[in-house]
Coordinates of C-alpha atoms in Angstrom, one line a residue:
M16 CA -75.3 67.2 -39.6
H17 CA -72.6 69.0 -41.8
L18 CA -72.4 67.6 -45.8
I19 CA -70.1 68.0 -48.5
D20 CA -71.5 69.5 -51.5
T21 CA -70.1 67.0 -54.3
S22 CA -69.9 69.9 -57.0
T23 CA -68.7 72.9 -55.2
L24 CA -66.7 71.1 -52.4
T25 CA -68.1 73.3 -49.8
I26 CA -69.6 72.4 -46.4
H27 CA -73.8 72.7 -45.7
E28 CA -75.3 72.3 -42.3
F29 CA -78.7 71.0 -42.3
N30 CA -81.3 70.1 -39.4
E31 CA -82.5 66.4 -38.6
V32 CA -86.0 66.8 -40.2
N33 CA -84.3 67.8 -43.8
I34 CA -81.4 66.1 -44.6
P35 CA -81.1 65.3 -48.0
A36 CA -79.8 61.8 -49.8
Y37 CA -76.3 61.0 -49.1
A38 CA -73.0 59.2 -49.5
I39 CA -70.7 58.3 -47.1
L40 CA -66.8 57.9 -46.5
S41 CA -65.2 54.9 -44.4
H42 CA -61.5 55.2 -44.3
T43 CA -58.7 55.0 -42.0
W44 CA -56.6 58.2 -40.7
G45 CA -53.4 59.6 -42.0
E46 CA -51.2 62.1 -40.9
E47 CA -52.7 65.0 -43.5
E48 CA -56.1 64.9 -42.6
N49 CA -58.7 67.9 -43.4
S50 CA -60.6 69.3 -40.5
F51 CA -64.0 71.5 -40.2
Q52 CA -62.2 74.5 -39.9
N53 CA -59.4 74.3 -42.5
F54 CA -61.4 72.2 -45.3
E55 CA -62.1 75.1 -47.4
K56 CA -59.3 77.1 -47.1
P57 CA -56.8 76.9 -50.1
S58 CA -53.6 76.1 -48.3
S59 CA -55.6 72.8 -47.1
R60 CA -56.0 71.5 -51.1
T61 CA -52.5 70.5 -50.8
L62 CA -53.1 67.9 -47.9
T63 CA -53.8 63.8 -49.1
G64 CA -56.7 63.9 -47.1
Y65 CA -58.2 66.9 -49.3
I66 CA -57.3 64.7 -52.4
K67 CA -58.8 61.8 -50.8
I68 CA -62.1 63.7 -50.1
T69 CA -62.1 65.5 -53.9
K70 CA -61.8 61.4 -54.9
C71 CA -64.9 60.4 -52.9
C72 CA -66.8 63.3 -54.4
E73 CA -65.8 62.7 -58.0
I74 CA -67.1 59.2 -57.5
A75 CA -70.1 60.3 -55.3
R76 CA -71.1 63.0 -58.0
S77 CA -71.0 60.1 -60.9
D78 CA -73.2 58.0 -58.9
G79 CA -75.5 60.7 -58.7
W80 CA -75.3 61.7 -55.2
Q81 CA -75.0 65.2 -54.3
Y82 CA -73.8 65.1 -50.8
V83 CA -71.1 63.1 -49.2
W84 CA -70.5 62.8 -45.3
V85 CA -66.9 62.2 -44.1
D86 CA -66.0 62.2 -40.7
T87 CA -62.6 64.3 -40.7
C88 CA -64.2 67.2 -41.8
C89 CA -67.6 67.4 -41.4
I90 CA -67.2 67.4 -37.2
D91 CA -66.6 70.2 -35.4
K92 CA -64.0 69.0 -33.1
T93 CA -63.7 72.1 -31.1
S94 CA -67.2 71.8 -29.9
S95 CA -67.7 69.2 -27.5
A96 CA -71.7 69.1 -27.8
E97 CA -70.9 68.4 -31.2
L98 CA -68.5 65.8 -31.1
S99 CA -70.8 64.1 -28.6
E100 CA -73.7 64.2 -31.0
A101 CA -71.7 63.1 -33.6
I102 CA -70.5 59.9 -32.1
N103 CA -73.9 58.9 -30.7
S104 CA -75.4 59.3 -34.0
M105 CA -72.4 58.0 -36.3
Y106 CA -73.9 54.2 -36.4
R107 CA -77.2 55.7 -37.8
W108 CA -75.6 57.9 -39.7
Y109 CA -74.0 55.5 -42.0
K110 CA -77.0 53.3 -41.7
E111 CA -79.1 55.9 -43.4
A112 CA -76.2 56.7 -46.2
Q113 CA -77.4 55.7 -49.4
V114 CA -73.8 53.6 -50.0
C115 CA -70.5 53.8 -47.9
Y116 CA -67.3 54.2 -49.9
V117 CA -64.7 52.0 -48.1
Y118 CA -61.2 53.5 -49.3
M119 CA -58.2 51.2 -48.3
V120 CA -55.2 53.2 -48.9
D121 CA -52.9 50.1 -48.1
L122 CA -54.4 47.9 -50.5
T123 CA -52.3 47.9 -53.7
G124 CA -52.7 44.2 -54.6
M125 CA -55.7 42.1 -55.9
G126 CA -55.2 39.1 -53.9
A127 CA -57.6 37.9 -51.3
H128 CA -54.6 37.8 -48.8
D129 CA -53.7 41.2 -49.5
F130 CA -57.3 42.6 -49.2
M131 CA -58.1 40.6 -45.6
A132 CA -54.5 41.8 -44.5
S133 CA -55.9 45.6 -45.0
R134 CA -55.7 48.1 -42.0
W135 CA -59.0 48.8 -42.4
F136 CA -60.3 45.5 -40.7
K137 CA -58.3 46.1 -37.6
R138 CA -59.3 49.6 -36.6
G139 CA -62.4 50.0 -33.8
W140 CA -64.4 52.6 -35.8
T141 CA -64.5 50.9 -39.1
L142 CA -66.8 48.0 -37.5
Q143 CA -69.7 49.7 -37.6
E144 CA -68.9 51.5 -40.9
L145 CA -68.9 47.9 -41.8
L146 CA -72.0 46.5 -40.4
A147 CA -74.7 49.8 -40.9
P148 CA -74.7 50.3 -44.1
D149 CA -76.7 48.4 -46.5
I150 CA -74.6 49.1 -49.5
V151 CA -70.8 49.2 -49.1
I152 CA -68.3 49.4 -52.0
F153 CA -64.4 48.8 -51.4
Y154 CA -61.6 50.6 -53.2
D155 CA -58.2 50.3 -53.5
S156 CA -55.2 52.5 -53.1
N157 CA -55.8 54.1 -56.8
W158 CA -59.8 54.4 -56.4
E159 CA -60.5 51.0 -58.3
E160 CA -63.3 49.2 -57.2
V161 CA -62.7 46.3 -55.8
G162 CA -66.0 44.6 -54.8
T163 CA -68.7 45.0 -53.0
K164 CA -69.7 43.7 -49.2
S165 CA -72.3 41.2 -50.7
S166 CA -69.8 40.2 -53.5
L167 CA -67.1 39.6 -51.0
K168 CA -68.9 38.5 -48.1
K169 CA -66.7 35.3 -47.9
F170 CA -63.5 36.9 -47.6
V171 CA -65.1 39.9 -45.5
S172 CA -66.2 37.1 -43.1
R173 CA -62.7 35.7 -43.0
A174 CA -61.1 39.0 -42.1
T175 CA -63.7 40.0 -39.5
R176 CA -64.6 36.8 -37.8
I177 CA -68.3 37.6 -38.5
A178 CA -70.6 35.4 -39.7
R179 CA -72.1 35.7 -43.3
E180 CA -75.6 36.0 -42.0
H181 CA -74.6 38.7 -39.6
L182 CA -72.7 40.8 -42.2
A183 CA -76.4 41.6 -43.5
H184 CA -78.1 41.4 -40.2
P185 CA -76.0 42.3 -37.1
T186 CA -79.0 42.7 -34.8
L187 CA -79.7 38.7 -34.6
A188 CA -76.3 38.0 -33.2
S189 CA -75.6 37.7 -29.4
V190 CA -74.0 40.4 -27.2
A191 CA -70.7 38.1 -26.7
A192 CA -70.8 37.8 -30.7
K193 CA -70.7 41.2 -31.4
M194 CA -68.1 41.7 -28.5
S195 CA -65.9 39.2 -30.4
W196 CA -65.7 41.0 -33.3
A197 CA -64.4 44.5 -31.6
A198 CA -61.6 41.8 -30.3
S199 CA -58.0 42.6 -31.6
R200 CA -59.5 45.8 -33.1
K201 CA -57.8 49.2 -32.3
T202 CA -58.3 52.7 -31.5
T203 CA -56.4 55.7 -31.1
R204 CA -58.1 56.6 -27.4
A205 CA -58.6 53.8 -24.9
E206 CA -62.4 55.3 -24.6
D207 CA -63.2 55.0 -28.3
I208 CA -63.0 51.0 -28.0
A209 CA -66.5 51.6 -26.1
Y210 CA -67.6 54.5 -27.9
C211 CA -67.4 53.0 -31.6
L212 CA -69.5 49.9 -30.0
M213 CA -72.2 52.2 -28.9
G214 CA -74.4 52.2 -32.3
L215 CA -73.9 48.5 -32.3
F216 CA -75.6 47.7 -29.4
D217 CA -77.9 50.6 -29.8
V218 CA -77.2 52.4 -26.4
N219 CA -76.2 56.3 -25.8
M220 CA -73.8 57.6 -22.9
P221 CA -72.3 60.9 -22.9
L222 CA -68.3 61.1 -23.6
L223 CA -66.0 61.4 -20.8
Y224 CA -62.5 61.2 -22.4
G225 CA -60.3 60.6 -19.6
E226 CA -62.0 57.6 -17.8
G227 CA -59.8 55.1 -19.8
Q228 CA -60.9 51.5 -19.5
K229 CA -64.0 52.7 -17.4
A230 CA -65.4 53.5 -20.4
F231 CA -66.1 50.0 -21.6
Q232 CA -67.3 49.1 -18.0
R233 CA -70.0 51.8 -18.6
L234 CA -70.7 50.4 -21.9
Q235 CA -71.4 46.7 -20.6
E236 CA -73.7 48.6 -17.9
M237 CA -75.7 50.4 -20.4
I238 CA -76.4 47.1 -22.8
L239 CA -77.6 45.3 -19.4
Q240 CA -80.2 47.8 -18.9
K241 CA -81.6 47.1 -22.5
T242 CA -81.2 43.1 -22.9
C243 CA -81.3 40.1 -20.9
D244 CA -78.9 38.7 -23.2
E245 CA -76.7 36.7 -20.5
S246 CA -73.9 36.2 -23.1
I247 CA -72.3 39.6 -21.6
F248 CA -70.7 37.3 -18.9
A249 CA -69.4 34.7 -21.0
W250 CA -66.0 35.8 -21.3
K251 CA -62.2 35.2 -20.3
D252 CA -59.4 36.9 -19.8
P253 CA -56.3 35.1 -19.4
M254 CA -54.6 38.3 -17.7
V255 CA -56.9 38.2 -14.7
F256 CA -58.1 35.8 -12.2
W257 CA -60.1 38.0 -9.7
T258 CA -62.1 40.8 -11.2
G259 CA -65.8 41.9 -11.2
P260 CA -68.7 40.7 -13.4
F261 CA -67.6 42.6 -16.8
A262 CA -64.5 42.3 -19.2
Q263 CA -62.0 44.7 -19.1
S264 CA -62.1 45.0 -22.6
P265 CA -63.9 43.6 -26.0
D266 CA -60.6 41.2 -26.4
A267 CA -61.8 38.9 -23.6
F268 CA -65.0 38.0 -26.0
A269 CA -62.1 37.0 -28.8
E270 CA -63.2 33.2 -28.1
S271 CA -66.9 34.1 -27.6
G272 CA -67.9 34.4 -31.1
D273 CA -70.2 31.1 -31.2
I274 CA -72.0 31.8 -28.1
S275 CA -75.7 32.6 -28.1
P276 CA -78.5 33.2 -25.7
R277 CA -80.6 29.7 -24.6
S278 CA -83.2 29.9 -21.8
F279 CA -83.0 26.9 -19.7
S280 CA -86.3 26.4 -18.3
R281 CA -84.6 25.7 -14.9
L282 CA -82.6 28.8 -15.0
Y283 CA -85.3 31.4 -15.2
R284 CA -83.7 34.4 -13.7
R285 CA -85.1 37.5 -12.5
P286 CA -83.8 40.9 -14.1
T287 CA -80.3 41.7 -12.7
V288 CA -79.7 45.6 -11.7
M289 CA -76.6 47.6 -10.9
T290 CA -76.6 48.8 -7.2
N291 CA -73.9 50.9 -5.0
M292 CA -72.8 47.4 -3.7
G293 CA -72.2 45.7 -7.4
L294 CA -74.5 43.9 -9.7
E295 CA -77.2 42.6 -8.2
I296 CA -78.2 39.2 -9.9
E297 CA -80.1 35.9 -8.9
I298 CA -77.7 32.3 -8.5
H299 CA -79.4 29.1 -8.6
E300 CA -77.5 26.9 -6.1
L301 CA -76.5 23.7 -6.9
P302 CA -78.2 20.7 -4.4
D303 CA -76.2 18.8 -2.1
S304 CA -72.8 20.8 -3.1
S305 CA -70.4 21.2 -0.2
R306 CA -69.1 24.5 -2.0
Q307 CA -72.6 26.2 -2.2
H308 CA -73.3 27.5 1.4
R309 CA -74.3 30.9 1.7
D310 CA -70.5 31.7 3.3
E311 CA -69.0 29.8 0.5
D312 CA -67.9 30.3 -3.1
Q313 CA -70.6 29.9 -5.7
I314 CA -71.1 29.2 -9.5
L315 CA -73.2 31.3 -11.5
L316 CA -74.9 29.3 -14.8
L317 CA -75.8 31.7 -17.4
N318 CA -78.8 31.0 -20.0
C319 CA -76.3 30.9 -22.9
R320 CA -74.2 28.0 -24.9
R321 CA -71.8 27.5 -27.3
A322 CA -72.8 26.3 -31.0
S323 CA -71.4 22.8 -30.7
V324 CA -73.0 22.1 -26.6
D325 CA -76.4 22.6 -25.5
E326 CA -75.5 23.2 -22.3
P327 CA -75.6 26.2 -20.0
L328 CA -72.0 28.2 -19.6
M329 CA -70.9 29.0 -16.1
I330 CA -68.6 31.3 -14.3
R331 CA -67.2 31.0 -10.9
L332 CA -67.8 33.3 -7.9
E333 CA -65.9 33.6 -4.7
H334 CA -67.2 34.8 -1.8
R335 CA -65.9 37.9 -0.2
S336 CA -68.4 39.0 2.8
E337 CA -72.4 38.6 3.5
D338 CA -73.7 38.2 0.2
S339 CA -71.0 40.0 -2.1
Y340 CA -68.6 37.7 -4.3
V341 CA -66.2 38.5 -6.9
R342 CA -65.6 36.7 -10.2
S343 CA -62.7 34.0 -9.5
E344 CA -60.7 32.2 -12.1
A345 CA -62.1 34.4 -15.4
T346 CA -59.0 32.9 -17.1
T347 CA -61.3 30.2 -18.0
L348 CA -65.3 30.0 -19.2
E349 CA -66.3 26.2 -18.3
T350 CA -69.5 24.7 -19.3
W351 CA -72.1 22.3 -16.9
S352 CA -70.2 19.2 -18.0
S353 CA -67.4 20.3 -15.8
L354 CA -69.3 19.8 -12.8
N355 CA -69.9 16.0 -13.7
V356 CA -73.3 16.5 -13.1
G357 CA -76.1 16.1 -15.5
I358 CA -78.6 18.6 -15.7
G359 CA -81.4 16.5 -16.0
E360 CA -80.4 14.6 -12.7
A361 CA -79.8 17.4 -10.4
R362 CA -82.2 17.9 -8.0
P363 CA -84.5 21.5 -8.6
F364 CA -81.9 24.3 -7.9
S365 CA -82.6 26.8 -4.9
S366 CA -82.1 30.8 -5.8
R367 CA -81.2 33.6 -4.1
R368 CA -79.9 37.6 -4.6
I369 CA -76.3 38.5 -4.4
Y370 CA -74.1 41.3 -5.4
I371 CA -70.9 40.7 -7.8
E372 CA -68.3 43.6 -6.7
M373 CA -67.1 45.9 -9.1
L374 CA -63.1 45.4 -9.4
Y375 CA -60.9 47.0 -11.8
P376 CA -57.5 44.7 -11.8
P377 CA -54.1 46.5 -12.9
K378 CA -54.0 47.7 -16.5
D379 CA -50.5 46.8 -17.2
P380 CA -50.0 43.6 -18.8
H381 CA -46.5 43.4 -17.8
F382 CA -47.2 43.4 -14.3
A383 CA -48.2 39.6 -15.1
I384 CA -44.9 38.3 -15.4
Q385 CA -43.1 40.8 -12.7
P386 CA -41.1 38.4 -10.6
E387 CA -42.2 37.9 -6.8
Y388 CA -40.3 36.0 -3.9
L389 CA -41.5 35.0 -0.6
L390 CA -38.7 35.2 2.3
L391 CA -39.2 32.9 5.2
K392 CA -37.0 34.6 7.8
L393 CA -36.6 32.3 10.7
A394 CA -35.1 33.1 14.4
P395 CA -31.6 31.7 15.0
S396 CA -31.4 27.6 15.1
Q397 CA -31.5 27.1 18.8
H398 CA -35.0 28.0 19.0
G399 CA -35.5 24.3 18.2
F400 CA -38.2 24.8 15.9
S401 CA -38.2 23.5 12.4
L402 CA -40.5 23.6 9.2
I403 CA -42.1 20.3 8.6
S404 CA -44.2 21.0 5.6
M405 CA -46.2 23.6 3.5
A406 CA -49.5 23.4 1.5
E407 CA -51.1 25.5 -0.9
D408 CA -55.0 26.6 -0.2
V409 CA -56.4 23.1 -0.9
F410 CA -59.8 25.1 -2.0
G411 CA -58.1 26.5 -5.0
L412 CA -58.9 25.1 -8.3
S413 CA -56.0 26.6 -10.1
F414 CA -53.2 27.6 -8.0
P415 CA -51.5 30.8 -8.9
F416 CA -47.8 29.7 -9.0
E417 CA -45.5 27.0 -9.3
S418 CA -42.8 27.3 -6.6
Q419 CA -40.1 25.3 -4.9
P420 CA -37.8 25.9 -1.9
R421 CA -34.2 27.7 -3.0
Q422 CA -31.2 26.4 -1.5
D423 CA -30.7 28.0 2.2
L424 CA -29.1 31.2 2.2
G425 CA -27.3 31.9 5.5
G426 CA -28.9 29.6 7.7
W427 CA -31.7 31.3 8.4
T428 CA -33.6 32.5 5.2
I429 CA -35.4 30.2 3.0
P430 CA -36.5 32.3 -0.4
Y431 CA -39.3 30.9 -3.0
N432 CA -39.7 32.3 -6.3
L433 CA -43.5 33.0 -6.9
D434 CA -44.3 33.1 -10.5
M435 CA -47.8 34.6 -9.9
M436 CA -50.2 36.2 -12.5
T437 CA -52.1 39.3 -12.8
S438 CA -54.9 39.8 -10.3
K439 CA -54.1 36.3 -8.6
T440 CA -53.7 35.7 -5.1
C441 CA -51.7 32.8 -3.1
T442 CA -52.6 31.5 0.0
L443 CA -50.2 29.3 1.8
F444 CA -49.8 27.2 5.2
F445 CA -47.2 26.5 7.0
F446 CA -46.6 23.9 9.7
F447 CA -43.8 24.4 12.6
R448 CA -43.3 21.6 15.0
H449 CA -40.7 21.2 18.2
S450 CA -39.3 18.0 19.4
G451 CA -40.9 18.9 22.8
G452 CA -44.2 18.9 20.8
E453 CA -45.1 22.6 21.0
S454 CA -46.3 23.6 17.2
F455 CA -48.2 26.1 15.5
K456 CA -49.2 26.8 11.7
L457 CA -49.3 29.9 9.8
R458 CA -51.8 31.0 6.7
L459 CA -50.2 33.9 4.5
D460 CA -52.4 35.6 2.3
M461 CA -50.5 37.6 -0.3
G462 CA -50.7 38.8 -4.2
K463 CA -52.0 41.4 -6.3
N464 CA -55.2 41.3 -5.6
I465 CA -54.2 42.1 -1.8
R466 CA -53.2 45.5 -1.1
F467 CA -51.5 44.4 2.3
P468 CA -50.4 40.7 2.8
T469 CA -51.9 39.4 5.8
I470 CA -50.9 36.3 8.0
Q471 CA -52.7 34.3 10.4
M472 CA -51.4 31.9 13.5
K473 CA -53.1 29.0 14.9
V474 CA -52.2 27.3 18.2
P475 CA -53.0 23.5 17.5
R476 CA -54.3 20.8 20.3
K477 CA -52.0 18.4 18.8
S478 CA -48.8 18.0 16.5
P479 CA -49.6 18.8 12.9
S480 CA -48.6 16.3 10.1
S481 CA -49.4 16.3 6.4
D482 CA -52.3 14.3 6.9
D483 CA -54.2 17.2 8.9
I484 CA -53.6 19.8 6.1
K485 CA -57.1 19.8 4.5
T486 CA -58.5 20.4 8.5
T487 CA -56.4 23.1 9.0
A488 CA -57.1 25.1 5.8
I489 CA -61.0 24.3 6.7
I490 CA -60.1 26.3 10.3
F491 CA -58.6 29.0 8.4
K492 CA -61.1 29.3 6.0
A493 CA -63.8 29.5 8.6
T494 CA -61.9 32.2 10.2
R495 CA -61.5 34.2 6.9
R496 CA -58.6 37.0 6.3
M497 CA -57.4 39.1 8.8
R498 CA -58.2 42.9 8.6
D499 CA -56.0 44.6 6.0
G500 CA -52.6 45.9 7.1
A501 CA -52.4 43.5 9.8
D502 CA -49.1 44.3 11.3
R503 CA -47.3 41.7 13.8
L504 CA -49.2 38.6 15.7
K505 CA -48.3 37.2 18.7
R506 CA -49.3 33.8 20.2
T507 CA -48.2 31.9 23.0
L508 CA -48.1 28.1 22.6
Q509 CA -48.7 25.1 24.8
A510 CA -45.6 25.2 27.1
G511 CA -45.5 29.0 27.2
T512 CA -43.2 29.8 24.1
L513 CA -44.1 33.0 22.9
V514 CA -44.1 33.1 18.8
S515 CA -44.3 36.7 17.1
C516 CA -44.9 36.9 13.3
S517 CA -44.8 39.6 10.8
V518 CA -45.2 40.1 7.0
R519 CA -44.1 42.9 4.8
K520 CA -44.2 43.4 0.9
K521 CA -41.4 45.5 -0.6
L522 CA -39.9 46.4 -3.8
L523 CA -36.4 46.3 -4.4
N524 CA -34.5 46.3 -8.0
G525 CA -38.0 45.6 -9.9
D526 CA -38.7 42.5 -7.7
I527 CA -41.8 42.4 -5.1
F528 CA -40.2 40.4 -2.0
Y529 CA -43.1 39.3 0.8
V530 CA -40.5 39.0 3.9
V531 CA -42.2 36.7 6.6
E532 CA -40.2 36.8 10.0
I533 CA -40.6 34.5 12.8
N534 CA -39.4 35.3 16.0
I535 CA -39.7 32.7 18.6
S536 CA -39.3 33.5 22.8
P537 CA -39.0 30.7 25.1
R538 CA -41.3 31.0 28.6
S539 CA -37.8 30.5 30.4
N540 CA -34.2 32.0 30.3
E541 CA -33.4 28.8 29.6
P542 CA -32.9 28.1 25.7
L543 CA -34.7 25.3 24.2
P544 CA -32.8 21.8 23.1
P545 CA -31.5 22.7 19.8
L546 CA -32.2 20.2 17.1
P547 CA -30.3 18.8 14.6
P548 CA -30.3 20.5 11.4
P549 CA -33.6 19.4 9.3
P550 CA -33.7 17.8 5.9
P551 CA -35.4 20.6 3.5
P552 CA -39.1 21.1 3.8
T553 CA -41.4 18.9 1.7
P554 CA -44.1 21.4 0.1
I555 CA -47.4 19.6 -0.8
F556 CA -48.3 21.6 -3.6
N557 CA -50.5 18.9 -5.9
G558 CA -47.5 17.5 -7.8
L559 CA -46.8 21.3 -9.0
I560 CA -43.2 21.5 -7.6
K561 CA -40.2 19.6 -8.8
D562 CA -37.8 17.8 -6.4
L563 CA -34.8 19.4 -8.3
P564 CA -33.2 22.4 -6.2
I565 CA -33.3 26.2 -7.8
R566 CA -29.9 28.1 -7.3
P567 CA -30.7 31.3 -6.5
S568 CA -29.7 33.9 -8.9
T569 CA -27.1 36.3 -8.2
R570 CA -29.6 39.1 -8.1
V571 CA -31.9 37.0 -5.6
Q572 CA -29.0 36.9 -3.5
E573 CA -28.1 40.8 -3.6
N574 CA -31.7 41.7 -3.1
Q575 CA -31.5 39.3 0.0
T576 CA -28.4 40.6 1.7
A577 CA -30.0 44.2 0.9
L578 CA -33.6 43.2 2.6
S579 CA -31.6 41.7 5.6

C-alpha cells in the first residue's frame, strides 16, 4: 500500500502488516490529476490535482495524521497486478482509514439543495467511499467544512436513497437494497459499475477490462455464492422482456430499495448453483394450475418481500426445452396477490429443480424503438383464399406490440406496423379460408429474441373461425417452435391445393421488415373460382387494436416497393 507523507509530500510503500494510521481522500476526478509516476516531479505541481492533494495533506496534518491515501497517485496503474489488488482492497482501505475527507469540487453554495445535487453523489466509486469509513467529513470547493456523514445524514439519505440506519450499518441491508443504491450512478468504464460494488458485497473477483456488462453478471454470480438472499432476483427492467436470472445493471434495482429477505415456511429452497446449463434453482409448483406443468411456463416465488406487503415476490419463467427456462416479462416484478390465490388457501406445493438459461439482451437501448413492419404478401387474387382473422398468442400475459392493418397497397400486400420493445417476441396466428371449404392456419414467431423468424402451418379438419382461436393456439403450443432458420414450408390442403409459405427478416433504410410470402397452387390446371374482394381482416388483439385505419408513411411505401 502506498501512502503520502503529509509533511514531505512524498510517497512511501508499506506492507499489509505494518500500515500506519492514515486519512483518506474521496473526490471526483478532473482533467488534471496526478499519477503515481509524476506525483513527485516538479512539473506536476501546477496541476489542479496536485493542489487538491496538498490541501488534503494540510488538513490531515492539522488533524494529527502523518499519512494520506489518494487514489489518483497511490496506485501504480501501469501494473495490472497492483491495480487489481487495489480495487479488490479499496473498500477495506476506506473502512480502515481514521477519517475520510470528501472534496466536492462543484459545491459552491451552502444550501441543502446544492449539497444533494453534487456530482459526488452520482459516481459509482463514491458509494463505497461514503459507506465504508466510520467518519466522513464533507468540504466544499473552497475546502470549507460543510458537515459530517452523521450530522448531514438526513440530506445524505435523500441524495442517495439510502436509509439512515444503513448509512451507519450497510451490511444490514438486503442485496436488492444495496443494488438500488448504485442505480443511476455512473462510471467511466462499463466494467467499473461492477468492480466498485465488490467491497460492498464482500466479494473478490479478477478484473477483466473489455468484458463490458458481463462484469456485472459475474458480480451477481459471486454474490450468489456467499448469500441465500433471494432479493438478488427481485428486479425489473423496462428495456428487456426475455432475459436470464441476473440483471444487466444496478439500474434494474432502482425500485427495489424497500425489499428485504423473508423466509416463508412453505417456500423452503435448497441452495442454488451455477452450472453450464444456467442457474440451477428449485421452484415450487402451484397446485391446480394449468400453467404449472413440466412443459409449460412457471412462476418462481421468492423468499423476499416489500416493506408494505408481507407476501412473497415472484417472477415469471418461460419454458424453452426440457427443464430449461428463461425469465419472461422482466419489465414487471409481481407479488403473490397477482395470482388471486391466498397463500394460506393454496394446497401444499410440490418442488423440482430447473435451469434458468443465461441470456444477454441487446445493449443498445435505442433498439427498443426501432420501427418494425410485417408485410404479408399474398398470391394474386384469383387463388380464391382470403384472410378471415388474425390473433395474438393467447397465452401471452403482455402482448409486445400494438398494431392494426394498414391500407392495402397494390392489392396483394398487407403491411402492419409493429411497435415492439427490446427483447420481446411476437407470435401471430393467421386464418385463411376458401369459399369451397379449404382452409389453413399459420403461426409466425418473430422479434428480437429470435435470431431467425420462424413460421408454422396447420391444415385443420374443418374451416376455422374466430371461435377456435384458442384451440389453434394450444395446438401450436404443443408442437413447439420449428428449428431456427426454417426456410419454406409446403402443405397440401384437403382438396389437393398446395400452399407454400416463407418468411424473411430484412433491414431497409433503418427499418426492420418481416416479409411473409404465401403462394397457393391448385392441384388441377383450372384456377379456383375467384372471390369478391374481401373486407379488411378483423384482427383479434384483446382490444389493443383500434378500428381507425392508418395510412402508411411515404418511407414505408418506398421500402415496400424496394422489397417487392
